[in-house]
Amino acid sequence: MSTCIVFINNFKRGLSNKATFLITAFIPIVVIILGICANYFSQPSFNIGLLSSEQSDASQKVIQSLKDTKGIQMGFANSSTLQTDLITCKFTAVVDFSGEEGHFTLLSSKNESVTKELEQLINRYMADPVSIIDINSLEETSLGTPQRTMAFIVMVLMLTSTVTASIMIKDKNTGTFTRFLYSPQKVATYIVGNILYNFTISYIQFVIAILMISLFRVDIGIHYSNLLLMGIWVSALATAFGTCISSLFKKEMYANLFSSCIALVLSLIGGTFVAVDRMPTLLTYISAISPTRWVIEATTYMEKGHLWFATPKYILILTLFILIFAIIAIISNKKGARK
């Protein structure tokens, strides 16, 4: 009963400042728009240089197909500045068709994976120069639309949850928390009430984000019912994170700044901008401490057609993070109560 009272009072306090409440609730709209823009600008793009201007008929057909391929620009390379052009990334790769008919030489400054994909692309055009190929698979360091969208949602929910949870800091500074402790209630009751309020706001934000995905017709390859189920754990994760951070500080500004730094770091090492399997080995191991990594992996798993409850792996991992953050929050508030 006391938990419900805390929950209802927080809602009333939040609604008292309607402008801030509405801005917080509709932040996911901005997130989805930014996610769509990020996916658009992260499309792979390659500049391929031609080492010889004299080409056979077969080579000319391949070159024309490359020119018609979205994301590929062609230009002429000079043999005297070849190494400099590759080092300065003027050209992603340089191709030479001057050898035997049906053969070519490819030089690239990119990693072996991209070089291999470019070779396969040219080989496929040599076999069939008519069918234009999608090159999105060439850029393996980028996430797909579903993964990037969910990663952005997680990061922003962590930030907004901290802002919502900062109501606890206000209660401590105004003496509301102290007065609550003098009543026959436990600290856990106060924490749970705040967590329920924060979770409700976070889940509303998540649902709005999913509605925006539907409205903008973003193809993420995951059924909305699966996303809504996943959102329960994502919202609980963000809520526990925000409550944990707010429990550690006495000023809202410090809590918000610290949460911004931590959320960004967790996103970076979790694979939001560079896929985990493209990271150095050590960083791959470190990324295991980031809940963002496991949200991205769960998204990839569901994108393949699996249901959210098909495997307990990601549910258990995210639940573990939730419990860790919640326990830290409870311990921190109990210490504050003793003071």
Tab-separated table of C-alpha atoms in Angstrom:
chain	number	residue	atom	x	y	z
A	1	MET	CA	0.000	0.000	0.000
A	2	SER	CA	2.787	2.408	0.926
A	3	THR	CA	4.552	1.573	-2.335
A	4	CYS	CA	1.411	2.548	-4.263
A	5	ILE	CA	1.216	5.827	-2.348
A	6	VAL	CA	4.807	6.698	-3.313
A	7	PHE	CA	4.025	5.701	-6.919
A	8	ILE	CA	0.873	7.842	-7.126
A	9	ASN	CA	2.479	10.837	-5.413
A	10	ASN	CA	5.382	10.778	-7.872
A	11	PHE	CA	2.922	10.780	-10.768
A	12	LYS	CA	1.110	13.765	-9.286
A	13	ARG	CA	4.388	15.610	-8.808
A	14	GLY	CA	5.426	14.796	-12.364
A	15	LEU	CA	2.121	15.992	-13.822
A	16	SER	CA	2.365	19.241	-11.863
A	17	ASN	CA	5.039	20.288	-14.365
A	18	LYS	CA	3.236	19.245	-17.532
A	19	ALA	CA	5.752	20.726	-19.978
A	20	THR	CA	8.689	18.758	-18.541
A	21	PHE	CA	6.553	15.619	-18.232
A	22	LEU	CA	5.485	15.743	-21.888
A	23	ILE	CA	9.002	16.508	-23.140
A	24	THR	CA	10.373	13.547	-21.191
A	25	ALA	CA	7.612	11.237	-22.416
A	26	PHE	CA	8.063	12.139	-26.076
A	27	ILE	CA	11.864	12.137	-26.232
A	28	PRO	CA	11.734	8.733	-28.032
A	29	ILE	CA	10.325	10.511	-31.100
A	30	VAL	CA	13.595	12.420	-31.402
A	31	VAL	CA	15.551	9.216	-30.739
A	32	ILE	CA	13.863	7.326	-33.572
A	33	ILE	CA	14.394	10.231	-35.980
A	34	LEU	CA	18.077	10.368	-35.012
A	35	GLY	CA	18.317	6.596	-35.394
A	36	ILE	CA	16.862	6.761	-38.900
A	37	CYS	CA	19.295	9.549	-39.826
A	38	ALA	CA	22.231	7.617	-38.338
A	39	ASN	CA	21.341	4.530	-40.366
A	40	TYR	CA	21.031	6.640	-43.504
A	41	PHE	CA	24.419	8.323	-43.079
A	42	SER	CA	26.124	5.063	-42.038
A	43	GLN	CA	25.421	3.389	-45.375
A	44	PRO	CA	28.689	2.018	-46.809
A	45	SER	CA	30.475	4.092	-49.420
A	46	PHE	CA	33.575	3.108	-51.383
A	47	ASN	CA	35.814	4.966	-53.815
A	48	ILE	CA	37.376	2.536	-56.280
A	49	GLY	CA	40.212	3.666	-58.514
A	50	LEU	CA	40.987	2.306	-61.993
A	51	LEU	CA	44.689	1.871	-62.629
A	52	SER	CA	44.428	1.663	-66.433
A	53	SER	CA	42.251	3.720	-68.772
A	54	GLU	CA	42.345	1.068	-71.515
A	55	GLN	CA	39.841	-1.685	-70.753
A	56	SER	CA	38.468	-4.693	-72.607
A	57	ASP	CA	34.769	-4.942	-73.431
A	58	ALA	CA	34.188	-7.343	-70.508
A	59	SER	CA	36.039	-5.044	-68.107
A	60	GLN	CA	34.065	-2.028	-69.301
A	61	LYS	CA	30.807	-3.840	-68.508
A	62	VAL	CA	32.087	-4.605	-64.991
A	63	ILE	CA	33.157	-0.984	-64.521
A	64	GLN	CA	29.753	0.238	-65.655
A	65	SER	CA	28.050	-2.132	-63.193
A	66	LEU	CA	30.276	-0.795	-60.404
A	67	LYS	CA	29.325	2.766	-61.352
A	68	ASP	CA	25.648	1.818	-61.223
A	69	THR	CA	26.031	0.263	-57.772
A	70	LYS	CA	24.702	2.504	-55.011
A	71	GLY	CA	27.489	3.536	-52.640
A	72	ILE	CA	30.381	3.033	-55.071
A	73	GLN	CA	32.211	5.858	-56.833
A	74	MET	CA	34.727	5.197	-59.600
A	75	GLY	CA	37.761	7.253	-60.579
A	76	PHE	CA	41.106	6.929	-62.305
A	77	ALA	CA	44.180	6.175	-60.195
A	78	ASN	CA	47.768	7.056	-61.004
A	79	SER	CA	50.417	4.361	-60.580
A	80	SER	CA	52.965	6.943	-59.368
A	81	THR	CA	50.765	8.026	-56.441
A	82	LEU	CA	49.102	4.657	-55.833
A	83	GLN	CA	50.436	4.005	-52.320
A	84	THR	CA	49.790	7.578	-51.215
A	85	ASP	CA	46.202	7.432	-52.493
A	86	LEU	CA	45.568	4.222	-50.563
A	87	ILE	CA	47.201	5.462	-47.336
A	88	THR	CA	45.300	8.768	-47.424
A	89	CYS	CA	42.105	6.828	-48.270
A	90	LYS	CA	41.536	8.749	-51.469
A	91	PHE	CA	40.588	5.332	-52.798
A	92	THR	CA	39.188	2.495	-50.730
A	93	ALA	CA	40.655	0.125	-53.308
A	94	VAL	CA	42.382	0.258	-56.675
A	95	VAL	CA	41.584	-2.304	-59.357
A	96	ASP	CA	43.685	-3.165	-62.392
A	97	PHE	CA	42.060	-5.001	-65.327
A	98	SER	CA	45.132	-4.778	-67.602
A	99	GLY	CA	46.104	-8.434	-67.089
A	100	GLU	CA	44.636	-11.499	-68.732
A	101	GLU	CA	41.024	-11.473	-69.855
A	102	GLY	CA	38.746	-12.247	-66.926
A	103	HIS	CA	41.423	-11.513	-64.316
A	104	PHE	CA	42.074	-8.441	-62.186
A	105	THR	CA	44.321	-7.194	-59.381
A	106	LEU	CA	42.829	-5.456	-56.339
A	107	LEU	CA	44.822	-3.354	-53.900
A	108	SER	CA	43.107	-2.034	-50.769
A	109	SER	CA	43.920	-0.205	-47.545
A	110	LYS	CA	40.831	-1.674	-45.871
A	111	ASN	CA	40.740	-4.737	-43.628
A	112	GLU	CA	40.845	-8.195	-45.180
A	113	SER	CA	37.114	-8.737	-44.772
A	114	VAL	CA	36.158	-5.675	-46.835
A	115	THR	CA	38.840	-6.455	-49.429
A	116	LYS	CA	37.506	-9.975	-49.786
A	117	GLU	CA	33.943	-8.710	-50.204
A	118	LEU	CA	35.068	-6.226	-52.873
A	119	GLU	CA	36.810	-9.042	-54.720
A	120	GLN	CA	33.645	-11.130	-54.563
A	121	LEU	CA	31.624	-8.157	-55.815
A	122	ILE	CA	33.875	-7.695	-58.848
A	123	ASN	CA	33.918	-11.452	-59.529
A	124	ARG	CA	30.130	-11.546	-59.465
A	125	TYR	CA	29.950	-8.633	-61.893
A	126	MET	CA	32.418	-10.367	-64.184
A	127	ALA	CA	30.109	-13.401	-64.200
A	128	ASP	CA	26.912	-11.339	-64.467
A	129	PRO	CA	27.401	-7.601	-65.115
A	130	VAL	CA	23.660	-6.992	-65.496
A	131	SER	CA	22.354	-7.702	-61.988
A	132	ILE	CA	23.171	-4.797	-59.644
A	133	ILE	CA	24.212	-5.895	-56.149
A	134	ASP	CA	23.419	-4.328	-52.749
A	135	ILE	CA	26.721	-3.511	-51.015
A	136	ASN	CA	25.343	-3.053	-47.469
A	137	SER	CA	27.008	-6.312	-46.460
A	138	LEU	CA	30.442	-4.855	-47.216
A	139	GLU	CA	30.492	-2.590	-44.144
A	140	GLU	CA	30.684	-5.063	-41.275
A	141	THR	CA	31.681	-2.466	-38.699
A	142	SER	CA	28.208	-0.977	-38.823
A	143	LEU	CA	25.095	-2.266	-37.126
A	144	GLY	CA	21.873	-3.020	-38.899
A	145	THR	CA	18.796	-0.835	-38.495
A	146	PRO	CA	17.220	-2.945	-35.691
A	147	GLN	CA	20.433	-3.145	-33.649
A	148	ARG	CA	21.296	0.528	-33.979
A	149	THR	CA	17.723	1.604	-33.187
A	150	MET	CA	17.555	-0.519	-30.027
A	151	ALA	CA	21.023	0.624	-28.941
A	152	PHE	CA	19.962	4.276	-29.243
A	153	ILE	CA	16.740	3.581	-27.335
A	154	VAL	CA	18.652	1.886	-24.482
A	155	MET	CA	21.149	4.735	-24.208
A	156	VAL	CA	18.467	7.438	-24.145
A	157	LEU	CA	16.260	5.538	-21.691
A	158	MET	CA	19.237	5.302	-19.334
A	159	LEU	CA	19.601	9.086	-19.475
A	160	THR	CA	15.901	9.908	-19.107
A	161	SER	CA	15.523	7.343	-16.299
A	162	THR	CA	18.222	9.125	-14.352
A	163	VAL	CA	16.396	12.430	-14.839
A	164	THR	CA	13.143	10.807	-13.658
A	165	ALA	CA	14.872	9.111	-10.717
A	166	SER	CA	16.429	12.406	-9.634
A	167	ILE	CA	13.158	13.035	-7.786
A	168	MET	CA	14.806	10.947	-5.039
A	169	ILE	CA	17.611	13.495	-4.824
A	170	LYS	CA	15.034	16.271	-4.440
A	171	ASP	CA	13.345	14.311	-1.647
A	172	LYS	CA	16.642	13.952	0.197
A	173	ASN	CA	17.515	17.635	-0.154
A	174	THR	CA	14.054	18.863	0.897
A	175	GLY	CA	13.762	16.453	3.832
A	176	THR	CA	10.907	14.415	2.338
A	177	PHE	CA	13.015	11.266	2.455
A	178	THR	CA	13.887	11.869	6.108
A	179	ARG	CA	10.235	12.368	7.043
A	180	PHE	CA	9.384	9.113	5.241
A	181	LEU	CA	11.990	7.274	7.312
A	182	TYR	CA	10.418	8.516	10.551
A	183	SER	CA	7.194	6.796	9.511
A	184	PRO	CA	6.882	3.024	10.106
A	185	GLN	CA	8.075	2.296	6.575
A	186	LYS	CA	11.199	0.672	5.187
A	187	VAL	CA	13.687	2.213	2.776
A	188	ALA	CA	12.926	-0.580	0.305
A	189	THR	CA	9.271	0.552	0.177
A	190	TYR	CA	10.342	4.042	-0.891
A	191	ILE	CA	12.813	2.652	-3.461
A	192	VAL	CA	10.297	0.230	-4.977
A	193	GLY	CA	7.671	2.982	-5.268
A	194	ASN	CA	10.113	5.199	-7.132
A	195	ILE	CA	11.262	2.305	-9.325
A	196	LEU	CA	7.654	1.501	-10.308
A	197	TYR	CA	7.058	5.142	-11.232
A	198	ASN	CA	10.307	5.331	-13.209
A	199	PHE	CA	9.585	2.010	-14.917
A	200	THR	CA	6.136	3.172	-16.002
A	201	ILE	CA	7.566	6.337	-17.561
A	202	SER	CA	10.362	4.369	-19.259
A	203	TYR	CA	7.982	1.793	-20.681
A	204	ILE	CA	5.662	4.529	-21.975
A	205	GLN	CA	8.697	6.028	-23.730
A	206	PHE	CA	9.602	2.625	-25.161
A	207	VAL	CA	6.054	2.078	-26.475
A	208	ILE	CA	6.085	5.533	-28.077
A	209	ALA	CA	9.398	4.634	-29.730
A	210	ILE	CA	7.874	1.442	-31.155
A	211	LEU	CA	4.879	3.428	-32.409
A	212	MET	CA	7.273	5.815	-34.148
A	213	ILE	CA	9.066	2.871	-35.764
A	214	SER	CA	5.703	1.701	-37.092
A	215	LEU	CA	4.702	5.209	-38.188
A	216	PHE	CA	7.966	5.818	-40.076
A	217	ARG	CA	7.723	2.291	-41.541
A	218	VAL	CA	11.225	1.372	-40.396
A	219	ASP	CA	11.832	-2.238	-41.400
A	220	ILE	CA	13.436	-3.904	-38.372
A	221	GLY	CA	12.369	-7.460	-39.127
A	222	ILE	CA	11.008	-8.089	-35.612
A	223	HIS	CA	7.352	-8.516	-34.686
A	224	TYR	CA	6.044	-5.704	-32.498
A	225	SER	CA	4.808	-8.128	-29.824
A	226	ASN	CA	8.379	-9.359	-29.416
A	227	LEU	CA	9.634	-5.791	-29.131
A	228	LEU	CA	7.043	-4.938	-26.467
A	229	LEU	CA	8.050	-7.987	-24.430
A	230	MET	CA	11.697	-7.079	-24.779
A	231	GLY	CA	10.782	-3.535	-23.748
A	232	ILE	CA	9.791	-4.759	-20.285
A	233	TRP	CA	13.379	-5.808	-19.586
A	234	VAL	CA	14.895	-2.807	-21.385
A	235	SER	CA	12.724	-0.400	-19.385
A	236	ALA	CA	13.495	-2.239	-16.130
A	237	LEU	CA	17.212	-2.084	-16.970
A	238	ALA	CA	17.086	1.658	-17.647
A	239	THR	CA	15.018	2.211	-14.503
A	240	ALA	CA	17.418	0.287	-12.286
A	241	PHE	CA	20.362	2.145	-13.844
A	242	GLY	CA	18.780	5.569	-13.298
A	243	THR	CA	17.773	4.731	-9.718
A	244	CYS	CA	21.265	3.438	-8.989
A	245	ILE	CA	22.967	6.592	-10.278
A	246	SER	CA	20.537	8.905	-8.451
A	247	SER	CA	21.171	7.015	-5.218
A	248	LEU	CA	24.888	7.739	-5.403
A	249	PHE	CA	24.725	11.534	-5.639
A	250	LYS	CA	23.353	14.418	-3.609
A	251	LYS	CA	22.956	16.846	-6.516
A	252	GLU	CA	20.884	16.320	-9.663
A	253	MET	CA	23.496	17.919	-11.931
A	254	TYR	CA	26.205	15.475	-10.832
A	255	ALA	CA	23.877	12.507	-11.251
A	256	ASN	CA	22.848	13.554	-14.768
A	257	LEU	CA	26.426	14.251	-15.868
A	258	PHE	CA	27.688	10.955	-14.466
A	259	SER	CA	24.857	8.979	-16.063
A	260	SER	CA	25.588	10.628	-19.426
A	261	CYS	CA	29.239	9.559	-19.231
A	262	ILE	CA	28.467	6.012	-18.107
A	263	ALA	CA	25.660	5.525	-20.650
A	264	LEU	CA	27.939	6.713	-23.448
A	265	VAL	CA	30.808	4.453	-22.347
A	266	LEU	CA	28.480	1.442	-22.058
A	267	SER	CA	27.156	2.215	-25.532
A	268	LEU	CA	30.645	2.525	-26.993
A	269	ILE	CA	31.989	-0.721	-25.572
A	270	GLY	CA	28.622	-2.432	-26.090
A	271	GLY	CA	28.808	-2.130	-29.873
A	272	THR	CA	26.505	0.796	-30.630
A	273	PHE	CA	28.941	2.364	-33.081
A	274	VAL	CA	31.333	-0.490	-33.897
A	275	ALA	CA	30.139	-4.099	-33.898
A	276	VAL	CA	31.584	-6.176	-31.055
A	277	ASP	CA	32.988	-8.814	-33.416
A	278	ARG	CA	35.048	-6.088	-35.124
A	279	MET	CA	36.600	-4.857	-31.857
A	280	PRO	CA	40.052	-5.861	-30.547
A	281	THR	CA	40.020	-9.074	-28.510
A	282	LEU	CA	40.515	-7.343	-25.153
A	283	LEU	CA	37.721	-4.860	-25.813
A	284	THR	CA	35.455	-7.732	-26.835
A	285	TYR	CA	35.888	-9.279	-23.377
A	286	ILE	CA	35.369	-5.906	-21.673
A	287	SER	CA	32.136	-5.373	-23.640
A	288	ALA	CA	30.557	-8.210	-21.629
A	289	ILE	CA	29.987	-5.724	-18.759
A	290	SER	CA	27.818	-3.548	-21.003
A	291	PRO	CA	24.082	-4.329	-21.026
A	292	THR	CA	23.910	-2.595	-24.421
A	293	ARG	CA	25.880	-5.468	-25.950
A	294	TRP	CA	23.329	-8.013	-24.771
A	295	VAL	CA	20.386	-5.921	-25.953
A	296	ILE	CA	22.009	-5.737	-29.396
A	297	GLU	CA	22.643	-9.493	-29.421
A	298	ALA	CA	19.056	-10.162	-28.315
A	299	THR	CA	17.828	-7.927	-31.142
A	300	THR	CA	19.950	-9.848	-33.656
A	301	TYR	CA	18.594	-13.115	-32.260
A	302	MET	CA	14.968	-11.998	-32.667
A	303	GLU	CA	15.686	-10.573	-36.119
A	304	LYS	CA	16.346	-14.149	-37.222
A	305	GLY	CA	12.739	-15.016	-36.417
A	306	HIS	CA	13.087	-16.218	-32.816
A	307	LEU	CA	10.679	-15.216	-30.070
A	308	TRP	CA	11.774	-13.232	-27.005
A	309	PHE	CA	11.092	-16.173	-24.677
A	310	ALA	CA	12.710	-18.706	-27.037
A	311	THR	CA	15.930	-18.637	-25.015
A	312	PRO	CA	16.496	-17.657	-21.357
A	313	LYS	CA	20.035	-16.429	-22.077
A	314	TYR	CA	19.326	-12.745	-22.709
A	315	ILE	CA	16.506	-12.587	-20.165
A	316	LEU	CA	18.804	-13.911	-17.428
A	317	ILE	CA	21.691	-11.607	-18.379
A	318	LEU	CA	19.529	-8.479	-18.434
A	319	THR	CA	17.816	-9.554	-15.194
A	320	LEU	CA	21.259	-9.888	-13.600
A	321	PHE	CA	22.148	-6.310	-14.593
A	322	ILE	CA	18.787	-5.110	-13.235
A	323	LEU	CA	19.375	-6.825	-9.889
A	324	ILE	CA	22.914	-5.455	-9.597
A	325	PHE	CA	21.776	-1.868	-10.188
A	326	ALA	CA	18.775	-2.281	-7.856
A	327	ILE	CA	20.881	-3.761	-5.028
A	328	ILE	CA	23.402	-0.917	-5.304
A	329	ALA	CA	20.527	1.592	-5.114
A	330	ILE	CA	19.012	-0.037	-2.018
A	331	ILE	CA	22.384	-0.300	-0.223
A	332	SER	CA	23.257	3.301	-1.073
A	333	ASN	CA	19.920	4.607	0.224
A	334	LYS	CA	20.207	2.575	3.413
A	335	LYS	CA	23.619	4.129	4.052
A	336	GLY	CA	22.122	7.555	3.413
A	337	ALA	CA	19.333	6.803	5.844
A	338	ARG	CA	21.790	5.988	8.622
A	339	LYS	CA	23.499	9.335	8.141
